[in-house]
Tab-separated table of C-alpha atoms in Angstrom:
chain	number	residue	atom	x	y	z
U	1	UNK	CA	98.265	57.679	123.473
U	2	UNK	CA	101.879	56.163	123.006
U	3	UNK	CA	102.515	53.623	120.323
U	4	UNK	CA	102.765	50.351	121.928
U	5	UNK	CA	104.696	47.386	120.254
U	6	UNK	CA	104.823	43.711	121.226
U	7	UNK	CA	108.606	42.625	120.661
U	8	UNK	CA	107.430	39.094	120.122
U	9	UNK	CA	106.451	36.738	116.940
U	10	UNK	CA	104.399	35.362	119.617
U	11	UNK	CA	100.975	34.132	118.785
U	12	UNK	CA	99.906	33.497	122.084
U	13	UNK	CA	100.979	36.704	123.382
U	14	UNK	CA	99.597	38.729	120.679
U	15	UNK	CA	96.040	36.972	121.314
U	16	UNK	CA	96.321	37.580	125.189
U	17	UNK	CA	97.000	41.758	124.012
U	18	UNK	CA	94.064	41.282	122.055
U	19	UNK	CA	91.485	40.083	123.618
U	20	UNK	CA	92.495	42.513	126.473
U	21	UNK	CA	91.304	45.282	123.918
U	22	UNK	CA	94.819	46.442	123.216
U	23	UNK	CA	96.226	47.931	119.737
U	24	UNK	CA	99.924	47.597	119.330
U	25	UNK	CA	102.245	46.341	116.662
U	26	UNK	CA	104.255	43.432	116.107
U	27	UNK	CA	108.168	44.064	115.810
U	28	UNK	CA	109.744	40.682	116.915
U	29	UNK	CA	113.125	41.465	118.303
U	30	UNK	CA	116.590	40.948	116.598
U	31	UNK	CA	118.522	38.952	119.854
U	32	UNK	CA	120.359	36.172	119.442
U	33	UNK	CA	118.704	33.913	122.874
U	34	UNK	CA	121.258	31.791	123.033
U	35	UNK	CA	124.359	33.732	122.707
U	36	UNK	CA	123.357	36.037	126.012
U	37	UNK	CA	122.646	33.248	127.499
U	38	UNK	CA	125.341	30.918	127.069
U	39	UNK	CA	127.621	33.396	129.619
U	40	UNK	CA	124.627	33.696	131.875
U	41	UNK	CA	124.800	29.896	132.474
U	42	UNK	CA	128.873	30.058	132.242
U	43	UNK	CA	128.717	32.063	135.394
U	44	UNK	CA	125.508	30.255	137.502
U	45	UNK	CA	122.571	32.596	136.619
U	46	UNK	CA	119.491	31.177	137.609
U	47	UNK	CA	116.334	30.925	135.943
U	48	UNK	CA	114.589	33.804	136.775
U	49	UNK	CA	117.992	36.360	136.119
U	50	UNK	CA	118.015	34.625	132.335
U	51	UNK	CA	114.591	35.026	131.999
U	52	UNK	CA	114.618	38.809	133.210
U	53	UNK	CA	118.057	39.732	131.138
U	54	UNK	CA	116.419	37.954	127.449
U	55	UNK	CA	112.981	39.678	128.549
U	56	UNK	CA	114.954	42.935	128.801
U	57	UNK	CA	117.251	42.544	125.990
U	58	UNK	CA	114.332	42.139	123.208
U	59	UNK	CA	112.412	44.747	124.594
U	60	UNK	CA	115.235	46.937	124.348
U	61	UNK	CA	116.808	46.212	121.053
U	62	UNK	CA	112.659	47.251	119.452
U	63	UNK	CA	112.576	50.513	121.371
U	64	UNK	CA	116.135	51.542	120.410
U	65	UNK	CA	115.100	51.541	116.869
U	66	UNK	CA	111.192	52.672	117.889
U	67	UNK	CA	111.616	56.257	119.374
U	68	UNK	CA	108.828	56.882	121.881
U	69	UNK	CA	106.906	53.824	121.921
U	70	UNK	CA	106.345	51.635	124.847
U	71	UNK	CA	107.468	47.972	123.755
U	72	UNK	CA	107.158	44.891	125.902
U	73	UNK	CA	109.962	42.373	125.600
U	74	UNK	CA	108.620	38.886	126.794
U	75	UNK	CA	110.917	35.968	127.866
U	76	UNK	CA	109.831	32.472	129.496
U	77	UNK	CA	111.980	29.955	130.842
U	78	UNK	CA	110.927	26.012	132.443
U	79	UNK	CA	112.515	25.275	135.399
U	80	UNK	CA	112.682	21.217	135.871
U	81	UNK	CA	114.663	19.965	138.699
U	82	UNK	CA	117.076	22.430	138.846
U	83	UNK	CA	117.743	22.256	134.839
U	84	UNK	CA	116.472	24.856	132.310
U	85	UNK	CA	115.005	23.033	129.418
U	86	UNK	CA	114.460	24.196	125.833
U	87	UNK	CA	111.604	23.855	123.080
U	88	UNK	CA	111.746	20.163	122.042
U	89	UNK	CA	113.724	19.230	119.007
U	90	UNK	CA	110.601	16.794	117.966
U	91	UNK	CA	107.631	14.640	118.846
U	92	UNK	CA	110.213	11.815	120.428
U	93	UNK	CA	111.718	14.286	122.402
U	94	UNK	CA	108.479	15.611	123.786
U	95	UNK	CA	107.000	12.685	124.176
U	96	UNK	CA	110.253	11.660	126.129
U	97	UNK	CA	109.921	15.745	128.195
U	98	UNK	CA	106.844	14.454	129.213
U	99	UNK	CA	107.128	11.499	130.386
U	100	UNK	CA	110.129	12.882	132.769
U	101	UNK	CA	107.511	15.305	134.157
U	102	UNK	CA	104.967	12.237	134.751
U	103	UNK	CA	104.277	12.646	138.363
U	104	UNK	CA	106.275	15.714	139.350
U	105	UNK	CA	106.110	19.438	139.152
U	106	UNK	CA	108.445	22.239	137.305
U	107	UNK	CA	108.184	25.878	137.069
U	108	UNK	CA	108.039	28.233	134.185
U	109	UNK	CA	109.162	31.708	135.047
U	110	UNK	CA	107.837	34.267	132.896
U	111	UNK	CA	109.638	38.021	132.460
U	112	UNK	CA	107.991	40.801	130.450
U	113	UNK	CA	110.162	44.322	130.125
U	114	UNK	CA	108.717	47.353	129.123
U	115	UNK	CA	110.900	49.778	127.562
U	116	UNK	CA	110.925	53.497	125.636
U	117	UNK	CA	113.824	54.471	123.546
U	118	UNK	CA	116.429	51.932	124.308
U	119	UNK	CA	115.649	52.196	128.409
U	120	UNK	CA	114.005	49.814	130.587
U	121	UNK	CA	111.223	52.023	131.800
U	122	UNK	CA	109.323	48.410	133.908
U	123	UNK	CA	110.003	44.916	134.644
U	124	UNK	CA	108.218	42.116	136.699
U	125	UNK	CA	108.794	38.328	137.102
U	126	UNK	CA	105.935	35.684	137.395
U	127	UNK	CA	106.815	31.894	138.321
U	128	UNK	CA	103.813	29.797	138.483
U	129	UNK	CA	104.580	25.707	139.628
U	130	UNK	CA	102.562	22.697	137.253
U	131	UNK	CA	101.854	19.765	138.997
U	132	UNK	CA	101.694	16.997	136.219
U	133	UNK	CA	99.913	13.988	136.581
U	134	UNK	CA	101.096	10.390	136.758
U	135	UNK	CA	100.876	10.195	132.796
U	136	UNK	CA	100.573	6.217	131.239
U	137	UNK	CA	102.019	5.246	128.450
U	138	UNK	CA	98.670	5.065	126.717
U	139	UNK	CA	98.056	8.599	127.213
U	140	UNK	CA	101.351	9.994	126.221
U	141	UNK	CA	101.013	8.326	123.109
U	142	UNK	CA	97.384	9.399	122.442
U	143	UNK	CA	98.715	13.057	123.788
U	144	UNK	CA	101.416	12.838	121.244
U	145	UNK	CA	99.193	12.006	117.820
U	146	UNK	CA	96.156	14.568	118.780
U	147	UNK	CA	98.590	17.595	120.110
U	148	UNK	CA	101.128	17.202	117.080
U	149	UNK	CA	103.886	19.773	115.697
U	150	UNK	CA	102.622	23.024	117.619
U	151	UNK	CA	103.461	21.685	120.925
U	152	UNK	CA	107.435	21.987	119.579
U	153	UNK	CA	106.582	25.757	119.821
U	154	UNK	CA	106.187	25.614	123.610
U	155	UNK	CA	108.911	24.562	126.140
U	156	UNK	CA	107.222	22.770	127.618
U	157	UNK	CA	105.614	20.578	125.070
U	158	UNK	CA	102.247	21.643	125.806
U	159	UNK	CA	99.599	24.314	125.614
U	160	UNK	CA	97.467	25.020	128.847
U	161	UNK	CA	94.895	26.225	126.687
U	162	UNK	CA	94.144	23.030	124.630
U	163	UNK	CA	94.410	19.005	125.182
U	164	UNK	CA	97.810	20.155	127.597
U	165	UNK	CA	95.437	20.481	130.467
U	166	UNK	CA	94.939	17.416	130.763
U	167	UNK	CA	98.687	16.710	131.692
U	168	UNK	CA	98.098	18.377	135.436
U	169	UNK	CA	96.333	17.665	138.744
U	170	UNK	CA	97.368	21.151	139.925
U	171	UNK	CA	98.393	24.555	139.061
U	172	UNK	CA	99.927	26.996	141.417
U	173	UNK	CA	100.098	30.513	139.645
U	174	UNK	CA	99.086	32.799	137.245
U	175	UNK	CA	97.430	31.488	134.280
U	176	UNK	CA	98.573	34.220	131.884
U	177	UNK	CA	102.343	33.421	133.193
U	178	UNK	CA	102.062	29.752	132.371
U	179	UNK	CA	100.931	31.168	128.914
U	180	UNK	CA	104.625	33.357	128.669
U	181	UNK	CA	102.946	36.828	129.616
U	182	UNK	CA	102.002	38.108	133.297
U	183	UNK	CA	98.802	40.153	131.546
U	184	UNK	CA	97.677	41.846	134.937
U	185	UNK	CA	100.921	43.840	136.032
U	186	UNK	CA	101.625	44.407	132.053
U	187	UNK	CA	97.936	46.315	132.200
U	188	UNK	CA	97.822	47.548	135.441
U	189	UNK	CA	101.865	49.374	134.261
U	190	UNK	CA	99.858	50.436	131.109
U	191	UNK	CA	96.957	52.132	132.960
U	192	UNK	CA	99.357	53.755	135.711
U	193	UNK	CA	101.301	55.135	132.247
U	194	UNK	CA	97.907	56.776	130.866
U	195	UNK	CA	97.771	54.280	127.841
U	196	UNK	CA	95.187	52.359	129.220
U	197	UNK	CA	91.900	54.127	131.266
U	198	UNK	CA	91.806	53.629	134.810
């Protein structure tokens, strides 16, 4: 069995390894985000290639410094009208994210990497599209006092698996890729590899 490592400080992905019966360690990786991406945008990367490169870049930087084991790098990015958008800085400025989504959709495209000793060894790309509701004011505000600070942890300002669900009529895509980690390729990679039983 190789060592597996989860390049992430990540509670969310942790869990999801978890409760999938994995056993790996936590090594969150040393990559400044916004310094490899501030060329990336410079030069009209879109979404999904910033997504892939930060997803590759943390996975790599681990397994440089973890010979042998398999670490999986993680990266998602929101995709709203053509603009990538960030964590919030606060409650006003989710509350304000959210009320710009009232009654349209964005994307979030999720990367994971999997590499061993410094060397992409797998890579896939999962974009799932949220439909939001026409949100009132009422709502929002109510959304804003229950959910609290841990929705500034997600860049979206909300977590599908608590009171965010209410925000959408529809969701097209992956649940675990709205969540920042496409679980099924990730385990079906990890079974293929021998790490996992088939």
């Amino acid at each position: 069995m190789t060592d597996l490592i989860l390049a992430s400080g990540s509670a969310v992905r942790a869990t999801l390894l978890k409760n999938a019966g994995l056993s790996f360690d936590v090594d969150p990786a040393k990559v400044d985000e916004r310094a490899l991406e501030e060329p990336m945008l410079e030069s009209g990367a879109s979404p999904t290639q910033i997504a892939a490169e930060l997803a590759r870049a943390k996975s790599c930087e681990v397994s440089s410094r973890r010979p042998g084991a398999l670490v999986i790098g993680a990266d998602q990015i929101l995709d709203f009208e053509g603009k990538r958008l960030t964590k919030p800085a606060d409650l006003e400025a989710a509350r304000a994210q959210l009320a710009a989504f009232s009654g349209k959709s964005h994307s979030l495209h999720s990367a994971v990497c999997i590499s061993r000793d410094g060397e992409v060894v797998w890579e896939d790309l999962s974009t799932a599209t949220l439909s939001v509701r026409h949100l009132s004011d009422a709502f929002l505000d109510d959304y804003i006092a229950r959910a609290g600070e841990p929705i500034l942890s997600s860049v979206g300002a909300y977590q599908l698996e608590s009171l965010g669900v209410q925000l959408f009529d529809r969701i097209d895509g992956d649940y675990f890729t709205v969540l920042g980690l496409p679980l099924l390729p990730v385990l079906n990679f990890l079974r293929e590899q021998g790490s996992l039983l088939k």
